[in-house]
Amino acid sequence: MELMDKLEILADAAKYDASCASSGAPKRTSEGKDGIGATNGMGICHSYTPDGRCVSLLKILLTNFCVYDCQYCVNRRTSNVPRARFSVDEVVKLTVDFYLRNYIDGLFLSSGIIQSSDYTMEQLVAIARQLREVHHFRGYIHLKTIPDADPALIAAAGKYADRLSVNIELPTEGSIERLAPEKNVHTIKLAMGSIRRKLDEKAEEPRSPTFAPAGQSTQMIVGADASDDKTILSTAQTLYGSYKLKRVYYSAFSPIPQSPGTVPLAPPPMQREHRLYQADFLMRGYGFQAGELLPAAGNLALDIDPKLAWALSHREHFPLDLNMAEESMIARVPGIGLRNAKRLVELRRLRRIRYADLTRLRCSMKKIAPFIVTADYRPAADTTASEVLRRSMAEHSPRQLDLWAELQAA
Amino acid sequence: MSGSGAAATVAAGRPVLVHSFDEWRTAARDLLGHHVPPHAVQWISQKDGGDLFAHAEEPQGAPAVKRGSPTVRISRKLMDMLQTAACCRVPNRWAFLYLVLWRWQQGEHDVISPADEDGAKLTSMVKAVKREEHDMHAYIRFRERHEQAGPPRFVAWFEPGHDVLPQVAQHFAARMGRVTWMIATPEASVMWDGTTLHSTGPLMRGPEDIDDAGEALWLTYYRSIFNPARLNAELMHGHIPSRFWKNLPEGAIVPAMVTQAAAGARKVGQTRSVGERGGTVIPIAPDKAQPQRDTPSTLDACRRCELWQDATQAVPGVGPETAAIMLVGEQPGDQEDLAGEPFVGPAGQLLARAMQDAQVERGAIYLTNAVKHFKWEPRGKRRMHKTPAQREVEACSYWLDSELAQVQPKVIVALGSTALKAVTGNPHATLKDVLGKPFMHQGRWIVTVYHPSYILRVPGEDMKAQAFEVMVAGLREARQLGL
């Protein structure tokens, strides 16, 4: 099989992994050195595909042969897909060639399970080792970790990779048992735990050999089972706390060819995935707890963003006086982000904040107006019912992209 | 350099001519020194045809103080903003930068805040330049030339909207190592010979002897990594401004991909060309696919309460099954939950010190917890220990009882109140009644001491030392009783 054919099959097979981030690596340079590659910690998206997702890494599977039978996965053993397998050299060559042409920032390598977990993991590590040691490649490497693999192999992976990830796949143990019969939530947690322990050891002993400097992440599939957003966010919160993950990625389930009867035929609304990312960002950046965003079972609102939803149900905190309030509370006002909250507090040291300042900071005035007090402004009707405010602020296309899906289903 | 020239023109009241940020900086310093207000200066500039790297040797940042010129004190942040904004191709950029500098000098430091009118303009100029730099890092595409053609191996054409080529060239020098390359733009070109950057003046698009094999692979990749079920072309165009598409190889295939996806291929995530091929089912029996795993102990599978959900694993006791002394703590903590062993975290280390002081050999006793799963609540990005509820202690007594039955210790050391309640089965037992007073319960001695994490967090060195002594005394007592 030609390299081109393999690339076609194995890139197609890898696109269900949402992560393509290349940020968080330590600064590296190749100026005046053998080898290629540099990182500056920021990560660069080199292109975007028509699904709006960024291309930052060469994201491929080593092989889509897989002995597992995960129901949501196009590569499950019972799936009738064309199969292919790269050699170690082919992956290395593709990475270097793409990197030199400035298509990518590095490699994100995953694989179907072939023979055994250890064998598969060994192959992934061999590619990363060859890139680093033979080609002196200093770009970004993200390796998908096989949870059942020997901890020694995970340690070796962390030596070469910037980021390691273990996919939790589904938010509850019951769903994993049902939809991914060969996977096991216990071993997934143990693998994440062993990565966290290695990261902790490295943090305590800065001169020890490097270990996954960009940390670890995971992915959850949304809409392949019946779990609601409350369950998903609680699971994410548990994972963040327990394993110090850098990111949890949410991947809306995409219907797959000859889909088994155990998974839905239709995808969840893309807006649901978007809301989960927004809520996730509020948990990571703003200190929101999952329970604040969703106090009871159910899903996030599709028509308004989760911060606005929270503010509308907590009118007791508002209107907030921007000349008095703490930065963390200012950041909780809908329409004011972390950066603007910081800017407002800086400006406040020089003079009083006025309404026009917010316009110049490009805050969303429609959102912000009912929630703030400034030196020259107080909302006229701060007794307006939350329901009324919500209707005036709802986004008009809550079910983004669904029209086509319905036409096709018809 | 033109610094002294600028000063001379100021004196003569003529327009100030500048080509670069460094020239502007020198001129502006002189003008400020002569208290010339912004409206009294006319700045003129020509297109920068000079050497891109002429000023690269000069240290960036604080202005070099020239004899006779007044010192202008500005913040590092303002300096950075001015320098970056100077790359922004807007009319009257030099006059605007001088206005900002003038206002700062007058004490109006909010001139750099985006909430100020000039500050907003300055911020947007900085943002536009940074954005352009970023876009150039992202959307330059090198094409490879035949090796026989000699250096540069890789060539690229780009049309930057602002004057960012020198900074961007540095980025690629770091990225490409000793590989040679050239970037051509409508205004100037730059070449990297593996060790040094050279300005080569305006050049047209690179020669025709280009090897396109890499580009064909890239297009295949680009086509295959797209998920037609998620088509959202608007979002894609929102990310890459339209002026870049014509120079991106993938730009040519985007319209067809969008049309195909919109016309039916959206039912599934698979790319059409892959879906149309014949496939292979992997013939392997389900039981053969099961990975080899250690059989979980029944404790691992325990669902007597909800605590297993947020924990990594159940933490069983450790120690010889013939131990005369059993130490019972409250529950595993953050470290224990990850390691699967009791008393490996900070509290465990304190306990080890106390055991050493009491001459109790760690290997000779059985260490366990009243509750086997870690109970916690999120606090920021950490797990904060949370005291287990009575029902959780009761649910877990099944496991503690079976450990007691197995080990049959003569003495139990209860660490803290939860352990005391668990080993006595009395939910109302309190620490202060029995602290330091061993008592018999169901034919065994029970010695009660503080929990080591209490000792870790009790305020004041005196209190700490005192509590630690109570623990050492209790352990010593237990050793005596266990003999």
PDB file of N, CA, C and O in Angstrom, chain A residues 28 59 77 95 182 310:
ATOM      1  N   ARG A  28      11.928  25.580  23.235  1.00  0.00           N
ATOM      2  CA  ARG A  28      13.060  24.871  22.622  1.00  0.00           C
ATOM      3  C   ARG A  28      13.395  25.556  21.311  1.00  0.00           C
ATOM      4  O   ARG A  28      12.517  26.092  20.649  1.00  0.00           O
ATOM      5  N   LYS A  59      -2.126  14.518  13.033  1.00  0.00           N
ATOM      6  CA  LYS A  59      -2.885  13.646  13.937  1.00  0.00           C
ATOM      7  C   LYS A  59      -3.240  12.378  13.177  1.00  0.00           C
ATOM      8  O   LYS A  59      -4.067  12.403  12.269  1.00  0.00           O
ATOM      9  N   ARG A  77     -13.239  -3.775  16.084  1.00  0.00           N
ATOM     10  CA  ARG A  77     -12.867  -4.958  15.283  1.00  0.00           C
ATOM     11  C   ARG A  77     -13.991  -5.422  14.371  1.00  0.00           C
ATOM     12  O   ARG A  77     -13.754  -5.996  13.312  1.00  0.00           O
ATOM     13  N   THR A  95       6.210  13.230   9.618  1.00  0.00           N
ATOM     14  CA  THR A  95       6.275  14.298  10.616  1.00  0.00           C
ATOM     15  C   THR A  95       7.328  15.332  10.228  1.00  0.00           C
ATOM     16  O   THR A  95       7.060  16.536  10.215  1.00  0.00           O
ATOM     17  N   GLU A 182     -13.926  -3.916  26.328  1.00  0.00           N
ATOM     18  CA  GLU A 182     -12.554  -4.300  26.705  1.00  0.00           C
ATOM     19  C   GLU A 182     -11.874  -3.230  27.534  1.00  0.00           C
ATOM     20  O   GLU A 182     -10.769  -3.431  28.023  1.00  0.00           O
ATOM     21  N   TRP A 310     -25.809  31.288  34.757  1.00  0.00           N
ATOM     22  CA  TRP A 310     -25.502  31.353  36.190  1.00  0.00           C
ATOM     23  C   TRP A 310     -25.895  32.718  36.762  1.00  0.00           C
ATOM     24  O   TRP A 310     -26.531  32.802  37.810  1.00  0.00           O
TER      25      TRP A 310
END
